[in-house]
Amino acid sequence: MVALLLLGHLPAIAKNAPSDHSTSTAIIQQAKDAFSKGKLGELDRLLAKSQGHPLSAWPDYWRLKLLIGIPSSDAKTIRSNVLAFLARHPHHPLREHAQRDWIAALATKNLWSDAAVALDELPGQISSPNIQCARAKLGLSSAERTSGKGEFAVLAVGQETLDACLALIADLAKSEQVALGYLRQRARWAAQSGSDAGHHRMMDILRDHAKAHETGGRGPDPFKTEALLGQVLKVSRVDSLSSLPLYLKHKKDLSHEQAEYGAFAVGAAIWRRSHANAWPMMQEGWASLRSQPDDALAAAGREAIRRSAWPKLLEIIAAMRPSTRLEPTWQYWRAIALMETHQREQAQDVLRDLRDDFGFYGLLAQEQLGSTVQLPARPEIVLSADDQRRLDRDPAVQRSYMLVRAGMRAEAVVEWSAAMRHRSDADLIRAAEHAKKAGLYDRMIAAADRTQQEHDFTLRYPTPFKDKVMSAAKQKSLDPWWVLGLIRQESRFIADIKSPVGAAGLMQIMPATGKMLAKEAGLGNARHLSLTDVDLNVKLGTAYMRQLQDRFGGSALLASAAYNAGPSRAVSWRAALPKRVDGAAFAESIPFPETRDYVKRVLANAVLYHAVHNGGAVPSLRRLLGEVAPGESS
C-alpha cells in the first residue's frame, strides 16, 4: 500500500469516487484524526471516500504531509507527490502550504541539489524563514560564492529549530563568515527554544569550529562548559523551577560570561512561574542582555513594568530585535518609560503613532494623549443581490463555512484568510455581511477585523443572543458589555462550539465548572445538562463571572484572568506583585501568554462594545482596568 501511495497517483480513488458533494463532513473529520495519529492506510481509505467533496483537498494534503515525512522518501518521491497534489488542486490555498512543506522536507533530508531545483519552481510570493535560509545556503554553496555573503547570517537568528537555517549556519561557520560569538548564541537560543535537535546540531558546529581553532591553552574546556550551559538552558525551557538549582550547582564550572548568560535565562524562565528570585537572577545576568532571545527579554520587560523600573525597561526594549521592538505592546510601554524618565515629547511621538489602532494599546495611547476616543462613522456599504450571489459561488468562502460548521476552526481560518486576501475594505465588509446572513459570526468578525481605512464596528462587535445576554447580565448585576466582550473572545458567538479540552458553548464552560454551577443553581442532575444550550450556558457563565468578580473585589481584570486561567492562578499572580500597579501593567505582566492576550482583548472588547451600541464614544479603558494591589496567596 505505501509503495503505491508514494507514486503520487490516485487511480483507484478516482474510479470509486462518489459523484455528488453530499459526502458527510464526518469523513473529513475522521481523516484529520487519522492524520493526527499517523495512520496513513486509514487516511488513504477516507481520502477515497471523500473524492468529490468540496473539502477533499484537506485529507489529500494530510496524506501528502505523511508521505513526504516518511524517512525513506527520496527527492523523486517527494517531488512526484507534491506535484501531483498541486495538479489536483490548482486553485486551493493549501498549495502554498504544500510547497513550503516540500522545501522543508528536502532540507530535513539534506537533499540540497533537489532543493535548488524545487526553489526555482516556487512562485516568488511564497516564502518562509526556512525558504529564505535555503536560498541563502544554496547561494553560499554555488561556484559564485563571494566574500560578502555573511549578511545572510541574520536570516538564521531566532530560527534555530529549522533545518535549512541550521544548514546555512553550518556553511557560514565552515567558510569563516561568522564569529564564534554568533555560533554560541545560536546554540544557546536553540536550547532555550526547547529544540534538542537544533541544540545538538549547533553543538556539532561549535565542536568543529573549536577543532579548527585549537590554541592548546590551559583552563576549562570552553566547549564542555558551553555544553553544560546548554543543559541548564534546555531544562529552563521544560522544567523552569528545576533549572535554578541546576544552574547554582554548575555555576562554578562556567566562565563568567556563561554564568551571566545562564543567570538571566534562568531568571526569565522562573519568572513565568512567579518565582521570587526571577528579578534578582535577571539582574545578576544583566550584562548578557543584548545576547538574549526576545522571549527572555520580554519576560524581563514585563517584570520591569510591574516594578516601574523604567530605565531598565528602556534598556530591555532597546535590546530587542526590531520586529519585536516595534510591536504595539513594546512601543506603548516604551512611551510610558520615556514619560516616566522625563522624555515627554519623545513619548508623545510614540503614542501618536499608536493612536489610530483600536486595539488594547491603541485605546490606551489615545487616553494617554488626552484624546476623546470616538469610533469612526459606519460606511455606507451594502451587500447587493449580485454581491450575495457572487459570494454564494465563491468556493473558498463556502469551504470555510463548511469547516466552521464541522467544528474545524483552524482549517476554516486557512480557507477564510485566503478568500479575504487582497480584498478592499468595501469587499471585506460585504463578506462580513454575507457571513452574518449565514449565521457564521466568527467569519463575520474575522472579515470585519481586517479592514484598514473603512470600518464597520457593528460587524466587528455584534450582539447575537443579545436579549439572553442582557437579561442574564442584569440578573447577576454584571456589565453586559463585559459579558459580550468575553463571549466574543471565548467563542465568537458559535453556540455549539467545543474546545479540545472540553470547554463548551458560548462562554466555554468546562464540564466540572458547569456541574458545580448547575448544582449551586439548583438545576438537579448536572450530568444531563447540555452546556451548548444557549440559555443554560449564558446563565451558568454569568453566574461564574459574578462569583469571580465578587472574589476579586469587583475587578473585571482579575475576574477575566481567573475566568481564563483559573482563580488560583489569578490569586498567585496578584500575590507576586511587588507593589500596587496600574491595571494595564498587571495585564501585561501575566506570565501565561494565552491569558495575557485574553484579558487585554476581553477588556478592550468591553469598552468597544459599549461604544458601538451607545453612540460611539469609547469609555475609559484605564478606568475599567483599575489598579491591582498585592493580595493574599490563597
XYZ file of C-alpha atoms in Angstrom:
634
model
C 0.000 0.000 0.000
C 2.698 2.518 0.985
C 4.724 1.762 -2.143
C 1.746 2.594 -4.358
C 0.925 5.739 -2.430
C 4.434 7.060 -2.754
C 3.978 7.381 -6.501
C 1.563 10.278 -6.000
C -1.177 8.794 -8.240
C -4.761 8.076 -7.241
C -6.231 5.834 -9.973
C -8.351 3.654 -7.690
C -9.575 6.665 -5.768
C -10.773 8.474 -8.874
C -12.548 5.365 -10.164
C -14.532 4.800 -6.984
C -15.215 8.444 -6.134
C -18.791 9.399 -5.186
C -20.364 11.654 -7.760
C -22.151 14.198 -5.555
C -20.984 16.737 -2.974
C -23.164 15.500 -0.161
C -20.449 13.355 1.375
C -20.606 13.933 5.099
C -18.011 16.248 6.595
C -17.670 13.495 9.205
C -15.322 11.812 6.715
C -13.134 14.931 6.696
C -13.111 14.980 10.497
C -12.175 11.301 10.586
C -9.398 11.958 8.072
C -7.997 14.697 10.314
C -7.997 12.279 13.243
C -6.226 9.634 11.149
C -3.617 12.206 10.139
C -3.022 13.276 13.744
C -2.406 9.624 14.642
C -0.163 8.981 11.623
C -2.471 6.299 10.208
C -1.623 6.514 6.516
C -3.682 3.493 5.431
C -6.778 4.759 7.229
C -6.253 8.225 5.793
C -5.974 6.799 2.277
C -9.257 4.907 2.732
C -11.015 8.066 3.904
C -9.495 10.110 1.105
C -11.020 7.699 -1.417
C -14.422 8.194 0.205
C -14.025 11.981 0.211
C -13.459 12.380 -3.533
C -15.983 14.827 -4.970
C -16.449 16.522 -1.609
C -15.629 20.277 -1.612
C -13.222 19.685 1.286
C -11.351 16.769 -0.272
C -8.158 18.855 -0.574
C -7.731 18.606 3.187
C -7.375 14.811 3.535
C -5.282 14.900 0.346
C -2.972 17.461 1.965
C -2.754 15.499 5.220
C -1.849 12.419 3.188
C 0.884 14.406 1.443
C 2.278 15.543 4.803
C 2.559 11.951 5.987
C 4.060 10.731 2.731
C 6.829 13.294 2.451
C 7.639 12.791 6.114
C 8.424 9.090 5.685
C 12.185 8.680 6.360
C 12.644 6.530 3.258
C 11.044 9.092 0.922
C 13.649 10.289 -1.569
C 13.644 13.526 -3.551
C 11.947 11.960 -6.571
C 9.162 10.511 -4.438
C 8.636 13.785 -2.585
C 8.580 15.720 -5.838
C 6.087 13.419 -7.540
C 3.724 13.576 -4.562
C 3.902 17.355 -4.274
C 3.441 17.968 -7.986
C 0.536 15.518 -8.099
C -1.124 17.356 -5.224
C -0.602 20.731 -6.928
C -2.116 19.376 -10.146
C -5.168 18.060 -8.322
C -5.764 21.357 -6.511
C -4.654 24.167 -8.838
C -6.530 26.941 -7.024
C -6.566 25.831 -3.386
C -4.768 27.803 -0.626
C -3.159 24.581 0.588
C -0.932 24.726 -2.499
C 1.320 27.230 -0.707
C 1.468 25.038 2.392
C 2.434 22.038 0.247
C 5.183 23.990 -1.480
C 6.646 25.182 1.830
C 6.470 21.617 3.143
C 8.329 20.463 0.018
C 11.334 22.656 0.754
C 11.249 21.776 4.461
C 11.267 18.039 3.691
C 14.225 18.354 1.315
C 16.135 20.460 3.860
C 15.474 17.906 6.603
C 16.894 15.162 4.382
C 19.876 17.286 3.219
C 18.801 16.949 -0.416
C 20.178 20.316 -1.426
C 20.610 19.886 -5.179
C 16.964 18.826 -5.341
C 16.016 21.744 -3.104
C 17.682 24.121 -5.587
C 15.509 22.761 -8.394
C 12.393 22.966 -6.231
C 13.153 26.550 -5.194
C 13.433 27.565 -8.835
C 9.899 26.288 -9.371
C 8.350 28.150 -6.434
C 6.261 31.245 -7.176
C 8.037 34.376 -5.952
C 5.366 35.268 -3.371
C 5.858 32.031 -1.456
C 8.352 32.465 1.324
C 9.125 31.438 4.885
C 12.181 31.545 7.156
C 13.028 28.016 6.001
C 12.857 29.046 2.336
C 14.906 32.195 2.930
C 17.612 30.183 4.690
C 17.549 27.525 1.972
C 18.048 30.133 -0.757
C 20.920 31.704 1.181
C 22.548 28.336 1.865
C 22.387 27.376 -1.799
C 23.873 30.704 -2.787
C 26.787 30.033 -0.468
C 27.261 26.581 -1.939
C 27.452 27.758 -5.545
C 30.607 28.436 -7.559
C 29.763 32.141 -7.450
C 30.353 32.396 -3.695
C 31.533 35.836 -2.687
C 33.062 37.103 0.499
C 30.081 39.363 1.247
C 27.587 36.595 1.963
C 27.980 36.874 5.729
C 24.971 39.195 5.578
C 22.829 36.051 5.362
C 23.690 35.242 8.984
C 20.798 37.391 10.197
C 18.291 35.103 8.457
C 19.016 32.318 10.942
C 18.671 34.471 14.058
C 15.679 33.168 16.002
C 15.211 30.259 13.567
C 17.421 27.692 15.277
C 14.757 24.960 15.050
C 14.665 24.989 11.228
C 16.805 22.554 9.267
C 17.536 24.941 6.400
C 18.658 27.658 8.806
C 20.904 25.231 10.665
C 22.431 24.168 7.337
C 23.025 27.819 6.492
C 24.763 28.358 9.834
C 26.984 25.331 9.199
C 28.028 26.740 5.817
C 28.679 30.177 7.273
C 30.838 28.647 10.001
C 32.763 26.490 7.538
C 33.505 29.467 5.304
C 34.597 31.595 8.303
C 31.865 34.162 7.696
C 30.531 34.238 11.249
C 32.273 34.717 14.568
C 32.399 32.303 17.473
C 30.044 34.523 19.463
C 27.384 34.200 16.769
C 27.644 30.400 16.836
C 27.462 30.281 20.631
C 24.366 32.462 20.563
C 22.647 30.213 18.004
C 23.401 27.151 20.168
C 22.026 28.883 23.260
C 18.899 30.075 21.537
C 18.264 26.569 20.199
C 18.493 25.238 23.743
C 16.212 27.972 25.089
C 13.655 27.234 22.370
C 13.442 23.646 23.599
C 14.877 22.172 20.391
C 17.096 19.215 21.261
C 17.809 18.565 17.585
C 18.724 22.196 16.961
C 20.960 22.344 20.002
C 22.752 19.091 19.115
C 23.335 20.352 15.585
C 24.698 23.664 16.817
C 26.971 21.933 19.317
C 28.380 19.831 16.458
C 29.096 23.038 14.537
C 30.752 24.529 17.624
C 32.824 21.374 18.110
C 34.081 21.550 14.527
C 34.881 25.228 14.983
C 36.780 24.515 18.205
C 38.855 21.812 16.488
C 39.715 24.167 13.655
C 40.855 26.864 16.092
C 42.580 24.885 18.842
C 45.031 27.029 20.735
C 46.191 24.496 23.284
C 45.563 26.948 26.108
C 45.051 25.989 29.716
C 41.872 26.230 31.780
C 38.382 24.810 31.405
C 37.423 23.387 28.028
C 35.105 26.079 26.566
C 33.220 23.517 24.510
C 32.450 21.358 27.558
C 31.317 24.338 29.626
C 29.171 25.530 26.733
C 27.542 22.106 26.622
C 26.928 22.348 30.367
C 25.297 25.749 29.950
C 23.172 24.265 27.169
C 21.844 21.638 29.561
C 20.800 24.344 32.027
C 19.112 26.288 29.239
C 17.210 23.247 27.974
C 15.973 22.435 31.471
C 14.874 26.052 31.887
C 12.511 25.509 28.977
C 10.942 22.218 30.027
C 11.111 22.443 33.838
C 11.919 26.016 34.760
C 11.881 25.592 38.529
C 14.448 22.777 38.307
C 16.755 24.973 36.245
C 17.567 27.254 39.193
C 19.157 24.620 41.458
C 20.851 23.085 38.398
C 22.341 26.461 37.488
C 23.521 27.090 41.054
C 25.122 23.644 41.140
C 27.140 24.222 37.951
C 27.732 27.971 38.144
C 31.281 27.490 39.430
C 32.138 25.393 36.366
C 31.084 28.085 33.894
C 33.034 31.055 32.654
C 31.993 34.460 33.932
C 30.260 35.238 30.614
C 28.470 31.873 30.555
C 27.348 32.306 34.154
C 25.882 35.733 33.391
C 24.035 34.406 30.383
C 22.698 31.446 32.361
C 21.575 33.634 35.255
C 19.482 35.880 33.023
C 17.995 32.952 31.073
C 17.063 31.067 34.251
C 15.611 34.233 35.768
C 13.426 34.765 32.702
C 12.305 31.123 32.826
C 11.342 31.096 36.502
C 9.574 34.437 36.079
C 6.901 32.511 34.199
C 6.286 30.653 37.464
C 6.142 33.873 39.533
C 9.324 32.890 41.373
C 10.632 35.448 43.889
C 14.213 35.070 42.611
C 13.347 35.827 38.981
C 14.263 39.526 39.007
C 17.449 39.108 41.102
C 18.621 36.407 38.685
C 17.948 38.607 35.680
C 19.798 41.435 37.393
C 22.733 39.110 38.028
C 22.952 38.330 34.321
C 22.198 41.845 33.066
C 25.466 42.072 31.102
C 24.089 39.399 28.742
C 21.010 41.479 27.893
C 21.843 42.070 24.224
C 22.649 38.396 23.663
C 19.306 37.046 24.913
C 16.394 35.931 22.710
C 13.297 38.093 22.578
C 11.128 35.844 24.728
C 13.631 36.123 27.594
C 13.812 39.896 27.074
C 10.015 40.089 27.078
C 9.887 38.302 30.434
C 12.373 40.802 31.841
C 10.417 43.669 30.299
C 7.183 42.545 31.907
C 8.835 42.282 35.310
C 10.328 45.742 34.828
C 6.829 47.046 34.077
C 5.496 45.536 37.312
C 8.325 47.153 39.241
C 8.083 50.503 37.440
C 11.779 50.052 36.638
C 11.552 52.452 33.713
C 15.252 52.991 32.888
C 15.730 49.206 32.938
C 12.711 48.771 30.676
C 14.181 51.167 28.116
C 17.394 49.115 28.101
C 15.425 45.906 27.602
C 13.342 47.263 24.719
C 16.455 48.659 23.029
C 17.971 45.149 23.146
C 15.010 43.537 21.377
C 15.111 42.620 17.699
C 13.368 45.270 15.544
C 10.376 43.085 14.703
C 9.595 42.698 18.427
C 10.596 46.188 19.490
C 8.131 47.747 17.023
C 5.125 45.763 18.239
C 2.368 47.959 19.767
C 2.954 46.360 23.181
C 6.549 47.438 23.452
C 6.033 50.780 21.722
C 3.356 51.676 24.267
C 5.475 50.679 27.247
C 8.471 52.424 25.746
C 6.335 55.579 25.625
C 5.362 55.160 29.273
C 9.001 54.610 30.254
C 10.045 57.705 28.299
C 7.345 59.726 30.014
C 8.389 58.470 33.443
C 12.020 59.382 32.714
C 11.043 62.962 31.733
C 11.257 62.497 27.951
C 7.700 63.631 27.350
C 7.943 64.901 23.761
C 9.546 61.684 22.555
C 6.909 59.688 24.447
C 4.083 61.607 22.783
C 5.594 60.984 19.353
C 5.480 57.249 20.043
C 1.912 57.427 21.367
C 0.741 59.358 18.310
C 1.999 56.510 16.112
C -0.253 54.115 18.045
C -3.431 56.123 18.368
C -5.116 55.046 15.113
C -5.204 51.439 16.291
C -8.399 50.364 18.070
C -6.682 47.525 19.912
C -5.780 47.464 23.604
C -2.704 49.662 23.346
C -4.149 51.932 20.681
C -7.014 52.779 23.051
C -4.624 53.344 25.957
C -2.385 55.510 23.768
C -5.313 57.746 22.871
C -6.200 58.112 26.543
C -2.602 58.972 27.413
C -2.695 61.723 24.783
C -5.850 63.123 26.351
C -7.928 62.381 23.257
C -11.649 61.736 23.325
C -11.876 58.313 21.708
C -14.691 58.198 19.162
C -15.399 55.377 16.738
C -15.481 56.315 13.045
C -18.849 56.584 11.336
C -20.230 53.433 9.763
C -19.560 53.416 5.995
C -22.476 53.245 3.579
C -21.647 49.870 2.093
C -24.392 47.345 1.386
C -24.465 43.725 0.304
C -26.315 43.755 -3.013
C -28.080 40.795 -4.576
C -25.180 40.468 -7.031
C -22.679 40.510 -4.143
C -24.700 37.808 -2.389
C -24.709 35.578 -5.467
C -21.001 36.126 -6.074
C -20.095 35.114 -2.522
C -22.540 32.202 -2.662
C -20.481 30.893 -5.582
C -17.072 31.598 -4.073
C -15.538 28.135 -3.394
C -13.130 29.307 -0.682
C -15.890 31.155 1.192
C -18.189 28.147 1.052
C -15.415 25.759 2.120
C -14.671 27.973 5.098
C -18.339 27.937 6.089
C -18.428 24.150 5.862
C -15.341 23.847 8.037
C -16.784 26.168 10.688
C -19.965 24.122 10.786
C -17.869 20.964 11.139
C -16.047 22.458 14.125
C -12.722 22.623 12.238
C -11.878 26.226 13.040
C -8.143 26.116 12.281
C -8.817 24.823 8.792
C -11.623 27.359 8.350
C -9.176 30.158 9.164
C -6.806 28.981 6.399
C -9.609 28.988 3.834
C -11.087 32.279 5.017
C -7.746 34.087 5.139
C -7.068 33.064 1.553
C -10.567 34.082 0.485
C -10.204 37.517 2.110
C -6.667 38.184 0.869
C -6.207 41.351 -1.205
C -9.862 42.384 -0.829
C -10.754 46.046 -0.474
C -12.319 47.324 2.738
C -15.677 47.509 0.976
C -15.443 43.892 -0.154
C -14.397 42.773 3.321
C -17.441 44.489 4.795
C -19.677 42.825 2.189
C -18.113 39.455 3.021
C -18.759 40.108 6.710
C -22.417 40.883 5.920
C -22.622 37.671 3.910
C -21.262 35.659 6.834
C -23.715 37.409 9.158
C -26.637 36.347 6.963
C -25.281 32.795 7.077
C -25.240 32.959 10.888
C -21.443 32.472 10.966
C -20.487 35.248 13.330
C -16.870 34.179 13.726
C -16.281 34.565 9.959
C -18.151 37.882 10.042
C -15.867 39.224 12.774
C -12.764 37.854 11.057
C -13.610 39.694 7.825
C -14.616 42.960 9.526
C -11.436 42.933 11.650
C -9.262 43.043 8.501
C -10.345 46.457 7.212
C -7.682 49.170 7.100
C -9.424 52.504 6.408
C -13.204 51.997 6.401
C -14.503 50.153 9.457
C -17.931 48.799 10.357
C -17.731 48.274 14.099
C -21.250 46.845 14.262
C -19.869 43.863 12.344
C -16.736 43.690 14.476
C -18.734 43.814 17.704
C -22.078 42.109 17.038
C -24.729 41.172 19.580
C -26.193 37.755 18.717
C -28.310 36.388 21.574
C -28.468 39.976 22.902
C -31.717 39.567 24.815
C -30.490 36.444 26.580
C -27.134 38.019 27.454
C -28.652 41.290 28.639
C -31.199 39.504 30.791
C -28.607 37.209 32.409
C -26.177 40.095 32.969
C -28.918 42.166 34.620
C -29.879 39.291 36.921
C -26.253 38.989 38.049
C -25.615 42.757 38.184
C -22.867 42.485 35.574
C -21.805 44.951 32.911
C -23.453 43.397 29.809
C -20.720 44.805 27.527
C -18.088 42.950 29.546
C -20.112 39.750 29.176
C -20.401 40.259 25.415
C -16.700 41.077 25.227
C -15.896 37.828 26.988
C -18.199 35.781 24.740
C -16.638 37.369 21.652
C -13.228 36.212 22.826
C -14.316 32.790 24.047
C -16.406 31.538 21.138
C -17.018 34.299 18.566
C -20.714 33.501 19.179
C -20.566 29.907 17.921
C -23.179 28.393 20.232
C -22.294 24.725 19.867
C -18.502 25.041 19.876
C -16.411 22.652 21.958
C -12.718 23.069 22.666
C -10.165 20.220 22.573
C -10.113 20.209 26.397
C -13.904 20.004 26.690
C -14.999 23.611 27.251
C -18.412 24.092 25.666
C -20.766 26.706 24.350
C -20.799 30.483 24.022
C -18.977 31.053 27.307
C -16.739 27.966 27.003
C -17.658 26.371 30.320
C -15.652 23.353 31.437
C -17.752 20.327 32.399
C -16.591 20.299 36.023
C -17.275 24.009 36.399
C -20.656 23.541 34.753
C -21.613 20.796 37.208
C -20.589 22.961 40.151
C -22.538 25.975 38.890
C -25.596 23.915 37.973
C -25.661 22.365 41.427
C -25.400 25.792 43.043
C -28.272 26.997 40.831
C -30.428 24.055 41.907
C -30.672 22.560 38.432
C -30.661 18.953 39.580
C -28.645 16.221 37.866
C -25.907 18.181 36.122
C -24.781 15.140 34.111
C -27.790 15.501 31.826
C -27.401 19.221 31.161
C -26.260 20.417 27.750
C -23.630 23.111 28.139
C -24.112 24.118 24.494
C -27.694 25.179 25.216
C -27.549 28.972 24.917
C -29.893 29.775 27.816
C -28.136 27.414 30.203
C -24.645 28.363 29.040
C -25.232 32.090 29.494
C -26.930 31.547 32.845
C -24.036 29.489 34.210
C -21.340 31.623 32.610
C -22.667 34.876 34.036
C -23.068 33.224 37.441
C -19.385 32.288 37.293
C -18.394 35.807 36.240
C -20.342 37.168 39.211
C -18.583 34.796 41.600
C -15.171 35.756 40.273
C -15.819 39.473 40.309
C -17.004 39.240 43.916
C -13.970 37.177 44.868
C -11.614 39.758 43.373
C -13.166 42.835 44.883
C -15.130 43.898 41.820
C -12.127 43.832 39.448
C -13.148 42.900 35.899
C -9.440 42.500 35.107
C -8.727 39.898 37.786
C -12.054 38.161 37.184
C -11.278 37.884 33.459
C -7.846 36.434 34.216
C -9.440 33.946 36.610
C -12.118 33.001 34.067
C -9.410 32.002 31.602
C -6.666 30.553 33.794
C -8.495 29.623 36.992
C -8.931 31.580 40.242
C -5.859 30.110 41.955
C -3.524 31.405 39.266
C -5.057 34.871 39.357
C -4.556 34.839 43.130
C -0.906 33.810 42.801
C -0.178 36.445 40.145
C -1.656 39.137 42.353
C 0.266 37.843 45.373
C 3.545 38.049 43.438
C 3.184 41.788 42.798
C 5.958 43.833 44.428
C 3.612 46.813 44.861
C 0.298 48.288 43.713
C 0.319 48.638 39.927
C -1.764 50.117 37.166
C -4.191 47.551 35.701
C -2.512 47.714 32.288
C 0.807 46.861 33.941
C -0.774 43.880 35.687
C -2.377 42.669 32.458
C 0.925 42.869 30.588
C 2.791 41.095 33.374
C 0.591 37.978 33.390
C 3.060 35.110 32.789
C 0.730 32.959 30.642
C 0.708 34.291 27.048
C -2.805 32.980 26.386
C -4.253 34.636 29.497
C -2.294 37.840 28.942
C -3.726 38.174 25.435
C -7.164 37.082 26.617
C -7.666 39.704 29.316
C -6.422 42.515 27.085
C -8.829 41.505 24.329
C -11.802 40.942 26.631
C -11.491 44.335 28.304
C -10.821 46.194 25.051
C -13.869 44.361 23.659
C -15.949 45.565 26.615
C -15.291 49.282 26.086
C -15.685 48.963 22.311
C -18.987 47.120 22.706
C -20.191 49.960 24.911
C -19.121 52.499 22.289
C -20.654 50.669 19.313
C -24.039 50.316 20.967
C -24.162 53.609 22.874
C -23.344 56.360 20.435
C -19.685 55.824 19.520
C -17.840 57.370 22.466
C -15.398 54.852 23.964
C -15.398 54.666 27.783
C -12.111 54.779 29.647
C -10.243 51.514 29.320
C -7.857 52.634 32.061
C -10.772 53.097 34.438
C -12.077 49.614 33.654
C -8.601 48.165 34.243
C -8.238 49.998 37.539
C -5.320 49.189 39.799
C -4.215 45.913 41.340
C -2.648 45.653 44.773
C -0.704 42.676 46.162
C -3.070 40.258 47.835
C -3.049 37.044 49.805
C -1.634 33.996 48.064
C -4.512 31.724 48.983
